[in-house]
Tab-separated table of C-alpha atoms and ligand atoms in Angstrom:
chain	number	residue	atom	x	y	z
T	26	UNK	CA	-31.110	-2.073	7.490
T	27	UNK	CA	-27.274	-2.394	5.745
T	28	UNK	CA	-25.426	-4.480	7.795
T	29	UNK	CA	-22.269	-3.623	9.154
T	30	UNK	CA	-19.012	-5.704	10.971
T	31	UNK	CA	-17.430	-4.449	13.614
T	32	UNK	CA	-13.745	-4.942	14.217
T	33	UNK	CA	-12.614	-3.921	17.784
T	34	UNK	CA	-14.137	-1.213	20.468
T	35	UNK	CA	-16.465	1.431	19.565
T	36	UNK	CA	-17.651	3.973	22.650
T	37	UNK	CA	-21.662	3.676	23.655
T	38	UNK	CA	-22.551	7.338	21.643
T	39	UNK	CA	-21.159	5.675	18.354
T	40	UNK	CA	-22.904	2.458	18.999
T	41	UNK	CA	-25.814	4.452	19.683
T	42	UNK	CA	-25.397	6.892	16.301
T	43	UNK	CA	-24.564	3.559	14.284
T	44	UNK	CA	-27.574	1.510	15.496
T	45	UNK	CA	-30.283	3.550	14.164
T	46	UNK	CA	-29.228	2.879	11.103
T	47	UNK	CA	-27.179	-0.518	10.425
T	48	UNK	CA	-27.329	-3.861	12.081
T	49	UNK	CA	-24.582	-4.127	13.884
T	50	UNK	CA	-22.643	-7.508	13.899
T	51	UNK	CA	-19.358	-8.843	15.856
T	52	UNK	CA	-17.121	-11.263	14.263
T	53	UNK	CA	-17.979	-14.201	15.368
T	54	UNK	CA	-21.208	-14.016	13.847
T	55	UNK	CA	-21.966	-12.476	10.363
T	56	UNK	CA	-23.030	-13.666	7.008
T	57	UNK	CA	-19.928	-12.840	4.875
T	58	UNK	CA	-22.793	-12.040	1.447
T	59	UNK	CA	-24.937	-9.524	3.339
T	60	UNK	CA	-21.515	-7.503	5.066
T	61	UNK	CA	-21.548	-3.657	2.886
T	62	UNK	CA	-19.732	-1.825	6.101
T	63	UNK	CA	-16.910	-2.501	8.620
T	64	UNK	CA	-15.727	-0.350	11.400
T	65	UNK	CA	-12.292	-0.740	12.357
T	66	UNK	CA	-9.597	0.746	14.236
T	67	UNK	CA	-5.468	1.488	13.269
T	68	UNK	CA	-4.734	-1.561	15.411
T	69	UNK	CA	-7.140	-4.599	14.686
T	70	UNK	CA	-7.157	-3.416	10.048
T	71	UNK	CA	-9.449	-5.769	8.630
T	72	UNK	CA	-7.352	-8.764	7.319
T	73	UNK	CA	-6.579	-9.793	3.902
T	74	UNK	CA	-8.840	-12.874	4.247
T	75	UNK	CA	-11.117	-11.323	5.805
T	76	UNK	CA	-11.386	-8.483	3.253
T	77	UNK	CA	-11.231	-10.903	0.159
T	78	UNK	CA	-14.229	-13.041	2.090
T	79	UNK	CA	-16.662	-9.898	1.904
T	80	UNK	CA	-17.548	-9.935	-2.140
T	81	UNK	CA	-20.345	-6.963	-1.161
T	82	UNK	CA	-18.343	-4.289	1.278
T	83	UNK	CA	-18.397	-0.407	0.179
T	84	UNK	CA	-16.712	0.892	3.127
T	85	UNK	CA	-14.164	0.075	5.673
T	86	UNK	CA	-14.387	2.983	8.318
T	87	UNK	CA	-11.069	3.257	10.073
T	88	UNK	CA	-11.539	4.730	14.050
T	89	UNK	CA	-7.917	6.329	13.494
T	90	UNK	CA	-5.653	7.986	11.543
T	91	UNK	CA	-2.868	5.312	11.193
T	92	UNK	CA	-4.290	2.539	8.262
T	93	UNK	CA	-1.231	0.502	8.026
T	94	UNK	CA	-2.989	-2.609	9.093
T	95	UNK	CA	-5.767	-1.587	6.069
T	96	UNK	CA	-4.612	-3.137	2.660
T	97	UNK	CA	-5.761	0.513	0.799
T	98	UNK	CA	-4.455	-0.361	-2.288
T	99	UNK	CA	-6.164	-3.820	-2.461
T	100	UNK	CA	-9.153	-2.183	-1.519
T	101	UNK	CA	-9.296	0.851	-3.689
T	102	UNK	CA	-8.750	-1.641	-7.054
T	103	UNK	CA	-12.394	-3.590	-5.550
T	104	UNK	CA	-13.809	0.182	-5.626
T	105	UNK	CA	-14.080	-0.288	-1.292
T	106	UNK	CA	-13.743	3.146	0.335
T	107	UNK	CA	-11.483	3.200	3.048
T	108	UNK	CA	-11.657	6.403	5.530
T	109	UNK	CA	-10.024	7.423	8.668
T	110	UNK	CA	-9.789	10.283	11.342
T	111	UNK	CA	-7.114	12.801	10.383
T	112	UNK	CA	-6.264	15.988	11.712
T	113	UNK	CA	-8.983	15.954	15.038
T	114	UNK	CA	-5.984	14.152	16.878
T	115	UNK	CA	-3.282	15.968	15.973
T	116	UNK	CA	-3.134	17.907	19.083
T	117	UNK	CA	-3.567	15.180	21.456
T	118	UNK	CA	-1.020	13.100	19.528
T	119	UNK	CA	1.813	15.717	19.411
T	120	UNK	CA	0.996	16.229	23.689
T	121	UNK	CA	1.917	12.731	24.157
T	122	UNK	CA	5.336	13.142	21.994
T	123	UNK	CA	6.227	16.161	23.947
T	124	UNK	CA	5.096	14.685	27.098
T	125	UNK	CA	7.607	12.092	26.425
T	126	UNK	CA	10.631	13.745	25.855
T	127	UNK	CA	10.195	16.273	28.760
T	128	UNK	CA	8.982	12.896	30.973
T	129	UNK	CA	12.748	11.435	29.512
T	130	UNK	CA	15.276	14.882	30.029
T	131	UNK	CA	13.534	15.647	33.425
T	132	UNK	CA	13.525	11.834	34.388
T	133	UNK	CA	10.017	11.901	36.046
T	134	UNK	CA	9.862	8.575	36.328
T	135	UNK	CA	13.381	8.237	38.740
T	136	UNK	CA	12.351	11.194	40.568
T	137	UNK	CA	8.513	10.281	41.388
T	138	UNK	CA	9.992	6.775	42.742
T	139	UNK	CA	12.405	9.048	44.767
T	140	UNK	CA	9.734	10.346	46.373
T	141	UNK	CA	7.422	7.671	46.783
T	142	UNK	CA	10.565	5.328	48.220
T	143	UNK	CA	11.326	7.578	50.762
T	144	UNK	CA	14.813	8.073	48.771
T	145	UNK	CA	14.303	11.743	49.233
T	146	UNK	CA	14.192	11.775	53.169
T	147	UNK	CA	17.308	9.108	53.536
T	148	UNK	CA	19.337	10.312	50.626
T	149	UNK	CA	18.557	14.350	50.361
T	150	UNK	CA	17.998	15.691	47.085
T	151	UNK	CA	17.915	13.213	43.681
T	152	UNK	CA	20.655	13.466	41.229
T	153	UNK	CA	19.841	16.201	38.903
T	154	UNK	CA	18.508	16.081	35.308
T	155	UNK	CA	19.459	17.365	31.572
T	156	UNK	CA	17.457	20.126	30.561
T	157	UNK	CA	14.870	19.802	27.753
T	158	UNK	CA	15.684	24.011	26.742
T	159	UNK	CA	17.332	24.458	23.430
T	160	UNK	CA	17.026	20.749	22.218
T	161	UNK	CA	17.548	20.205	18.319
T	162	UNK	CA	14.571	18.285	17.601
T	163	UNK	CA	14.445	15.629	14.268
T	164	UNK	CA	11.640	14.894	13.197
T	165	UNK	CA	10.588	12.110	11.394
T	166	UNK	CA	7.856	12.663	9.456
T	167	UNK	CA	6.542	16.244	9.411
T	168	UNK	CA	3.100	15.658	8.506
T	169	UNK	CA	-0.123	16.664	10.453
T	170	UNK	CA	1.003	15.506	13.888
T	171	UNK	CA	4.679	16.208	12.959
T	172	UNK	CA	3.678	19.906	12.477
T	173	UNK	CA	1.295	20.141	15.418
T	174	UNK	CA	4.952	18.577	17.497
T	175	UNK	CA	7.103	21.219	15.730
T	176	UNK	CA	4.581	24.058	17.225
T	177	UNK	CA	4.310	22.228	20.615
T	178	UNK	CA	8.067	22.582	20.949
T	179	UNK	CA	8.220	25.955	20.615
T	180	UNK	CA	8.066	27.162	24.491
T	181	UNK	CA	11.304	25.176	24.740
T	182	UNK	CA	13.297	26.716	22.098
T	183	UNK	CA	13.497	23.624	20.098
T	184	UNK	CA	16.001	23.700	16.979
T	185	UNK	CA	13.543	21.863	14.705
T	186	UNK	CA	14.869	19.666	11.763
T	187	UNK	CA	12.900	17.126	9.936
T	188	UNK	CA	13.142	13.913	7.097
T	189	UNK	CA	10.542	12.301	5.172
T	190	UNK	CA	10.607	11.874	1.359
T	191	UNK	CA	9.586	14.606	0.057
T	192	UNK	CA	10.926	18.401	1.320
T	193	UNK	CA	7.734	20.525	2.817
T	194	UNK	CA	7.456	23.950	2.469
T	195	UNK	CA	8.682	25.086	6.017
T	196	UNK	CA	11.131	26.828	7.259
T	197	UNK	CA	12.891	23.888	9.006
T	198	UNK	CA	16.053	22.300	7.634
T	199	UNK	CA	15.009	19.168	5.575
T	200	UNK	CA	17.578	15.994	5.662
T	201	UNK	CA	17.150	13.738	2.892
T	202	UNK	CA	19.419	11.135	4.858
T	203	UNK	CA	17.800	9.945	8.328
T	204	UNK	CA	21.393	8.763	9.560
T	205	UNK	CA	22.918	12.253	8.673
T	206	UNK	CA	19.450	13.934	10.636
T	207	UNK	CA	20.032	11.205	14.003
T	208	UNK	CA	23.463	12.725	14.198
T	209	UNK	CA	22.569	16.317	13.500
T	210	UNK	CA	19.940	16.186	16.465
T	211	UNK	CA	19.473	15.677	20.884
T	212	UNK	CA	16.121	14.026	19.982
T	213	UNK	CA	14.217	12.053	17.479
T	214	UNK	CA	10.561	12.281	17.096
T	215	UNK	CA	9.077	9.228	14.756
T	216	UNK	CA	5.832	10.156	13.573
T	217	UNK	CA	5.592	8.783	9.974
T	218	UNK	CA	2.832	6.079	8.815
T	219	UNK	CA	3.842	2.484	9.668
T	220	UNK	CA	3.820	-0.164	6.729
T	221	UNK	CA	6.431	-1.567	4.726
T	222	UNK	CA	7.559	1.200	3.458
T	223	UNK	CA	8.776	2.379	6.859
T	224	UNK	CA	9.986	-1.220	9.087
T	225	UNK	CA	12.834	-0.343	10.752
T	226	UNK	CA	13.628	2.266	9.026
T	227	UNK	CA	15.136	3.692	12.556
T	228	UNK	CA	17.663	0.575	12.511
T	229	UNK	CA	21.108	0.315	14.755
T	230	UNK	CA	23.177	2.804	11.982
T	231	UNK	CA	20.294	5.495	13.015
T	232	UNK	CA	20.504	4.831	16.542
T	233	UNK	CA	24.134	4.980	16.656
T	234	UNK	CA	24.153	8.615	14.851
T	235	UNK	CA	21.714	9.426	17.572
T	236	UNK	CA	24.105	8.511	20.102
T	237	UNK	CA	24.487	8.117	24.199
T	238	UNK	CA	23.345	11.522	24.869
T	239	UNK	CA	20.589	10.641	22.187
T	240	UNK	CA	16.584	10.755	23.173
T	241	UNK	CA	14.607	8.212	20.610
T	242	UNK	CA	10.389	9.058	20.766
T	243	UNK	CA	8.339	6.691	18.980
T	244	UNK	CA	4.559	7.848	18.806
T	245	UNK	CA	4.131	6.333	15.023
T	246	UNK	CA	4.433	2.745	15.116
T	247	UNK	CA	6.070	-0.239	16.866
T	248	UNK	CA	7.286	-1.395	13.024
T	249	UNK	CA	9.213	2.165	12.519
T	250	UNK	CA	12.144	1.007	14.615
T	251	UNK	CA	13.986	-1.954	14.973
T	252	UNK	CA	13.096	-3.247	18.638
T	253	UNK	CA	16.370	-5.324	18.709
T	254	UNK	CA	18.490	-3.131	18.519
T	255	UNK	CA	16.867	-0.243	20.073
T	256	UNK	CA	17.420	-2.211	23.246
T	257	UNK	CA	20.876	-3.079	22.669
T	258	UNK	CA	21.267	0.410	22.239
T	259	UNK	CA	19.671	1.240	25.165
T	260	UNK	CA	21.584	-1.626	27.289
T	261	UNK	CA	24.988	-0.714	26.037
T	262	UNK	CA	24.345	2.757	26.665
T	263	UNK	CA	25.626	4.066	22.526
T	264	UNK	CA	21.997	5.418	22.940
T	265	UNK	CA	20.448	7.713	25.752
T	266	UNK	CA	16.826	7.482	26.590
T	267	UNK	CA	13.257	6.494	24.739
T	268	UNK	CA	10.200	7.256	25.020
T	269	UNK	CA	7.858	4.753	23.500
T	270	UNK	CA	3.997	4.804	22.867
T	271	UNK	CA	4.234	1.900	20.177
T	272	UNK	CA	5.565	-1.575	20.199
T	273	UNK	CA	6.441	-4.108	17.730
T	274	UNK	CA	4.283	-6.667	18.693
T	275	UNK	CA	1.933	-4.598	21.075
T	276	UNK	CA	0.328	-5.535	23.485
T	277	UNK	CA	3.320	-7.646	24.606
T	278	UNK	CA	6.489	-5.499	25.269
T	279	UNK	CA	9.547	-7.215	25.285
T	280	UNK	CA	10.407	-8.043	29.146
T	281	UNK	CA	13.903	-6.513	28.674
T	282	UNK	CA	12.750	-3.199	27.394
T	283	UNK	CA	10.205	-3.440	30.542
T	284	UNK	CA	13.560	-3.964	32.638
T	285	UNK	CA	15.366	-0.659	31.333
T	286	UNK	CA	15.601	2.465	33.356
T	287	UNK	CA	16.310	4.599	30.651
T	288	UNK	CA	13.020	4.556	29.043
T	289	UNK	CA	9.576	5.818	29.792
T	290	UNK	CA	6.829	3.507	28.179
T	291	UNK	CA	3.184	3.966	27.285
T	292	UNK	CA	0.667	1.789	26.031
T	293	UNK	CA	-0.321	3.240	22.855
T	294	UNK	CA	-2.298	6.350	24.513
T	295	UNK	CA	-1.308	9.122	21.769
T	296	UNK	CA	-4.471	9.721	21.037
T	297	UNK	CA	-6.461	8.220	24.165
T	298	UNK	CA	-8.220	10.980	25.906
T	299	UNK	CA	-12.014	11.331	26.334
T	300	UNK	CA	-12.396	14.343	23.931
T	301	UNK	CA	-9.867	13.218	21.381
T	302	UNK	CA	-11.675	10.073	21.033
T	303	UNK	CA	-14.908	11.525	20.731
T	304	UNK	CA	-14.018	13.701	17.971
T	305	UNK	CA	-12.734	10.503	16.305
T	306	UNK	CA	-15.162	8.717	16.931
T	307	UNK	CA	-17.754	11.280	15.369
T	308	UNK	CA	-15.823	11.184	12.561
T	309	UNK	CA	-15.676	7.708	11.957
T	310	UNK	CA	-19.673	7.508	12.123
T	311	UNK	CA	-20.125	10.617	10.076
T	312	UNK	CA	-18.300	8.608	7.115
T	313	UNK	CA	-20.257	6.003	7.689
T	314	UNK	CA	-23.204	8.296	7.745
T	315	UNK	CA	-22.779	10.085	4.998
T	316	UNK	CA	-21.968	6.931	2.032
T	317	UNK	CA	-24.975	5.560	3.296
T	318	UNK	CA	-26.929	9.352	2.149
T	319	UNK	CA	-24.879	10.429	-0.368
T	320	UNK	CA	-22.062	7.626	-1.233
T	321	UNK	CA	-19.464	10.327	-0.836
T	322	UNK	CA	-17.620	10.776	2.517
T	323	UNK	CA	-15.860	13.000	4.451
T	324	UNK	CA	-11.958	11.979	4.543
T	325	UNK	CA	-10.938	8.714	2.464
T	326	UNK	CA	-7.296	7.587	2.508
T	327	UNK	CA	-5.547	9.238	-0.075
T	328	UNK	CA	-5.733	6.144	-2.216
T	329	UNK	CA	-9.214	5.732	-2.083
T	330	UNK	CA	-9.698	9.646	-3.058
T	331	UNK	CA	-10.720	9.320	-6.087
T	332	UNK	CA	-12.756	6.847	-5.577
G	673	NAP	P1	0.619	12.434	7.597
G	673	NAP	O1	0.067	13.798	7.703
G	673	NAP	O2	0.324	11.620	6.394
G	673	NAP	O3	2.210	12.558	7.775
G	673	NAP	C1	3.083	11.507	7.560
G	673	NAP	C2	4.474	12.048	7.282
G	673	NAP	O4	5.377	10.943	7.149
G	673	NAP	C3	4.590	12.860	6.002
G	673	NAP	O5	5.389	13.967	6.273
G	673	NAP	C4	5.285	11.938	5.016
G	673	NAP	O6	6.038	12.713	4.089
G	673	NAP	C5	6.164	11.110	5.966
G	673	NAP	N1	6.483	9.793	5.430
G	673	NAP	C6	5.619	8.892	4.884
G	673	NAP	N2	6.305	7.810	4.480
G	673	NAP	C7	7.597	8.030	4.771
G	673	NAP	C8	8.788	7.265	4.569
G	673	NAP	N3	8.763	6.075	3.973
G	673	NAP	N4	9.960	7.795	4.993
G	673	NAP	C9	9.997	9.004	5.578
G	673	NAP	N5	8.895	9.776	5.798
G	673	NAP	C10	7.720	9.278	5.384
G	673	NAP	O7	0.171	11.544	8.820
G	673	NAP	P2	-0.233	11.999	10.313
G	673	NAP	O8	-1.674	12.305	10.371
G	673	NAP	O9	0.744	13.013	10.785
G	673	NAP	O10	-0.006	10.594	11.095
G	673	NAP	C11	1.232	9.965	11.065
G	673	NAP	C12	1.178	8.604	11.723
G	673	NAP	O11	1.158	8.742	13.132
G	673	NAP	C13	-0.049	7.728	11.446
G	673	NAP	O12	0.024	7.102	10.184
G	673	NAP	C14	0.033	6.729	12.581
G	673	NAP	O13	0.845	5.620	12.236
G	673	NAP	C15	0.729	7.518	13.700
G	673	NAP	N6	-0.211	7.807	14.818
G	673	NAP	C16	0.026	7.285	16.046
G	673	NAP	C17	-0.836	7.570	17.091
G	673	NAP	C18	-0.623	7.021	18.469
G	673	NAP	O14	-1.591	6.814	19.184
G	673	NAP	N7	0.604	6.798	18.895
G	673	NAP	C19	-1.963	8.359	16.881
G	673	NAP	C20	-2.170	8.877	15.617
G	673	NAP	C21	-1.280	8.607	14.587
G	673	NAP	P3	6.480	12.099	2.679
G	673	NAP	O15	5.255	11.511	2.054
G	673	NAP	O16	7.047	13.266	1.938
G	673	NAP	O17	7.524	11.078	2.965
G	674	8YV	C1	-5.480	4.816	17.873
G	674	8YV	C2	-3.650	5.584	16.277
G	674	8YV	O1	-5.010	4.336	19.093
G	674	8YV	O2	-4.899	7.054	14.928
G	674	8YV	C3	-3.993	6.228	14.983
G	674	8YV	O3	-3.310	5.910	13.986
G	674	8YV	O4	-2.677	4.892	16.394
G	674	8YV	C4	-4.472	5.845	17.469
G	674	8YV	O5	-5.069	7.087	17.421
G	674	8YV	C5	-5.688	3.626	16.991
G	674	8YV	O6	-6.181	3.973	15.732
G	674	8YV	C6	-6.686	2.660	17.609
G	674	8YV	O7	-7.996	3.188	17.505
């Protein structure tokens, strides 16, 4: 049988789908020669050693849409096929953004300790909260999920605006400048790829323009905005609230952004429900699946495309 690596967790039905077919093998034991397949996820990549070490791989199967921590480019010039899970977690993705920013205007957080401190019963009723109506949203990024946020925000009358690089064609005002967006909008949503061509792209100029009665949601990646001085933002109060489902150096959240009341913070769950994963998952076997039939598969990276 073809022998495959696997990089991080899988779920028990795509063990099960992938073990019929390939011998599986964990990293810390595998013959470098005899590796043709990896299985990965957006977090754990495969690393540039690691790649470079594996002179027979055909595929890296990425358990996500995100590939930042993939080295496409490096991979498409060895003819490697890189894949990952676009589109079946767009929904799921764009809940958790939303989910955010109503979690940040209706302060859920403040008011569920209310309750649970017995606040409520000493004090009377907790200080009231900004509504989330009629909120000019920036988005940043209106790809897949950044569409599928734009439609989510529609029961709340959202203004939506967006950047990225290229204008789409929507019907949304397009910014080419992201400070000139952050001070045109109440809230803005990051959802663009992570990678170098993104790092802090969201850096103290941005969060100024966004301002103290400014909402910051980061559902892309931890390397989108600059962690520094998001919390010094957030400290001095020049910006309002975030909502964060991605960290710099994730796992490990900086203790003083742990310390802030002003934010809400999850540990990268965008995508993490049951039935999101499993469509992911099935998609990251059925590329796996189908190079071993056919050598085609069902949704390479755009770099690899062509390959
Ligand atoms: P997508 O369809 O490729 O959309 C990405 C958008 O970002 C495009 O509109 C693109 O437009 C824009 N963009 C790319 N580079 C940019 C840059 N340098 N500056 C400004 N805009 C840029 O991707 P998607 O499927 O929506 O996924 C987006 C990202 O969400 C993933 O890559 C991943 O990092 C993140 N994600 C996070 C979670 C989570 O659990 N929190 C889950 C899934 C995905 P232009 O090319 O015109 O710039
Ligand atoms: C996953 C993600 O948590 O798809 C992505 O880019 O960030 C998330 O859906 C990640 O890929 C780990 O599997």
């Amino acid at each position: 049988m073809p022998e495959l690596l696997q990089i991080g967790g899988i779920t028990e039905t795509m063990k099960a789908r992938l073990q019929k077919v390939f011998t599986i093998h964990q990293l810390d034991d595998f013959d470098p020669e005899t590796i043709e397949y990896v299985i990965t996820n957006g977090h754990d990549g495969i690393k540039p050693d690691l790649m470079a070490a594996l002179p027979n791989l055909k595929l890296i199967s990425g358990y996500g849409v995100g590939y930042d921590a993939i080295d496409a480019i490096e991979a498409a010039r060895r003819s490697i096929v890189v894949t990952h899970t676009p589109n079946v977690l767009n929904e799921e993705v764009a809940t958790t953004a939303v989910l955010l920013m109503l979690a940040c205007y209706r302060e859920v957080l403040r008011d569920d300790a209310y309750v649970r401190s017995g606040d409520w019963a000493a004090k009377g009723s907790a200080p009231l909260t900004r509504s989330a109506e009629n909120q000019t949203v920036g988005i940043l990024g209106l790809g897949r999920i950044g569409q599928a946020i734009a439609d989510k925000l529609a029961p709340w009358n959202a203004k939506i605006i967006y950047h990225s690089r290229t204008p789409k064609n929507v019907g949304y005002p397009y910014y080419d400048d992201l400070t000139e967006m952050a001070k045109a909008c109440d809230t803005l949503i990051c959802i663009t790829p992570g990678g170098p061509a993104t790092a802090k792209i969201v850096n103290a100029k941005v969060l100024a323009a966004l301002g103290p009665n400014g909402t910051l949601i980061n559902v892309s990646r931890g390397s989108v905005v600059d962690e520094t001085a998001l919390i010094e933002a957030l400290q001095n109060g020049t910006l309002g609230w975030a909502g964060l489902d991605v960290f710099d150096a994730e796992p490990a959240v900086p203790q003083a952004l742990r310390d802030l009341p002003n934010v809400v913070l999850l540990p990268h769950v965008g995508s993490a429900t049951v039935e999101t994963r499993a469509a992911m998952g099935a998609l990251t076997v059925d590329n796996l699946l189908q190079h071993l039939k056919d050598g085609t598969v069902v949704t390479p990276v755009p770099e690899c495309a062509h390959l």
